[in-house]
């Protein structure tokens, strides 16, 4: 696809936006600005066909986090399933989980 001079594109974008806000007819606007109607129409078609430049998306927002390393343990079941848990986890909950996973079939 043919690329147009970005400076020229911006100039015509501004001219066309100015015309839209002016309330004048294209002929009157072109006459006041000493533009040819054919050139004005050509640029209107060019700019209508080109994809609009999208505004750059804002940089991603990062939320500060604090990483706390806690000791972990793991249980490897006969089936090969690995259950990992924090050492501070409730022992009854861990035993229940290991029992439930141990009887579940894959």
Coordinates of C-alpha atoms in Angstrom, one line a residue:
X1 CA 0.0 0.0 0.0
X2 CA 1.2 3.5 -0.9
X3 CA 2.4 5.4 2.2
X4 CA 1.7 9.2 2.3
X5 CA 4.0 11.7 3.9
X6 CA 2.9 11.8 7.6
X7 CA 3.4 15.6 7.8
X8 CA 1.1 16.1 4.7
X9 CA -1.4 13.7 6.1
X10 CA -1.6 15.6 9.4
X11 CA -2.0 18.9 7.5
X12 CA -4.9 17.5 5.6
X13 CA -6.5 16.0 8.7
X14 CA -6.4 19.4 10.3
X15 CA -7.8 21.1 7.2
X16 CA -10.7 18.6 7.0
X17 CA -11.5 18.8 10.7
X18 CA -11.4 22.6 10.4
X19 CA -13.8 22.5 7.5
X20 CA -16.2 20.2 9.5
X21 CA -16.2 22.7 12.4
X22 CA -16.6 25.7 10.1
X23 CA -20.1 25.0 9.0
X24 CA -19.1 26.2 5.4
X25 CA -19.7 24.3 2.2
X26 CA -16.7 22.6 0.8
X27 CA -16.6 25.0 -2.1
X28 CA -16.7 28.1 0.2
X29 CA -14.0 26.6 2.5
X30 CA -11.7 25.7 -0.5
X31 CA -12.2 29.2 -2.0
X32 CA -11.3 30.9 1.4
X33 CA -8.2 28.7 1.7
X34 CA -7.3 28.8 -2.0
X35 CA -7.6 25.0 -2.2
X36 CA -8.8 23.1 -5.3
X37 CA -12.0 21.2 -4.7
X38 CA -10.6 18.1 -6.5
X39 CA -7.6 18.0 -4.2
X40 CA -9.8 18.4 -1.1
X41 CA -12.1 15.6 -2.2
X42 CA -9.1 13.4 -3.0
X43 CA -7.7 13.8 0.5
X44 CA -11.1 13.2 2.1
X45 CA -11.2 9.9 0.2
X46 CA -7.6 9.0 1.2
X47 CA -8.1 9.8 4.9
X48 CA -11.5 8.0 5.0
X49 CA -9.8 4.8 3.5
X50 CA -6.8 4.8 5.9
X51 CA -7.1 3.2 9.3
X52 CA -7.2 5.8 12.0
X53 CA -4.2 6.0 14.2
X54 CA -5.3 4.6 17.5
X55 CA -4.1 6.4 20.7
X56 CA -1.4 4.5 22.3
X57 CA -2.7 2.4 25.2
X58 CA -1.6 3.5 28.6
X59 CA 1.3 1.6 30.1
X60 CA 0.2 -1.3 32.2
X61 CA -0.4 -0.5 35.8
X62 CA 1.6 -2.5 38.3
X63 CA 0.5 -3.0 41.8
X64 CA 3.2 -3.4 44.4
X65 CA 3.2 -6.8 46.0
X66 CA 5.1 -8.3 48.9
X67 CA 6.4 -11.8 48.4
X68 CA 6.6 -13.8 51.6
X69 CA 8.4 -17.0 51.3
X70 CA 6.7 -19.6 53.5
X71 CA 8.0 -23.1 53.9
X72 CA 6.1 -25.7 51.9
X73 CA 5.8 -29.4 52.0
X74 CA 4.5 -31.9 49.5
X75 CA 3.0 -35.3 49.5
X76 CA 3.6 -37.6 46.5
X77 CA 0.8 -40.2 46.3
X78 CA 1.2 -43.7 44.7
X79 CA -0.7 -42.5 41.7
X80 CA 2.0 -39.8 41.1
X81 CA -0.2 -36.9 42.1
X82 CA 1.7 -34.3 44.1
X83 CA -0.1 -32.3 46.8
X84 CA 1.8 -29.2 47.9
X85 CA 0.8 -27.1 50.9
X86 CA 2.1 -24.5 53.3
X87 CA 3.5 -25.9 56.5
X88 CA 1.3 -23.4 58.3
X89 CA -1.8 -25.1 56.7
X90 CA -4.4 -26.7 59.0
X91 CA -3.2 -30.4 59.4
X92 CA -6.8 -31.7 59.3
X93 CA -7.5 -29.9 56.1
X94 CA -4.3 -31.3 54.5
X95 CA -5.1 -34.9 55.7
X96 CA -8.6 -34.6 54.3
X97 CA -7.3 -33.3 51.0
X98 CA -4.7 -36.0 50.7
X99 CA -7.3 -38.7 51.5
X100 CA -9.7 -37.3 49.0
X101 CA -7.2 -37.0 46.2
X102 CA -5.7 -40.4 47.0
X103 CA -9.0 -42.2 46.4
X104 CA -10.0 -40.2 43.3
X105 CA -9.3 -42.0 40.0
X106 CA -7.8 -40.1 37.1

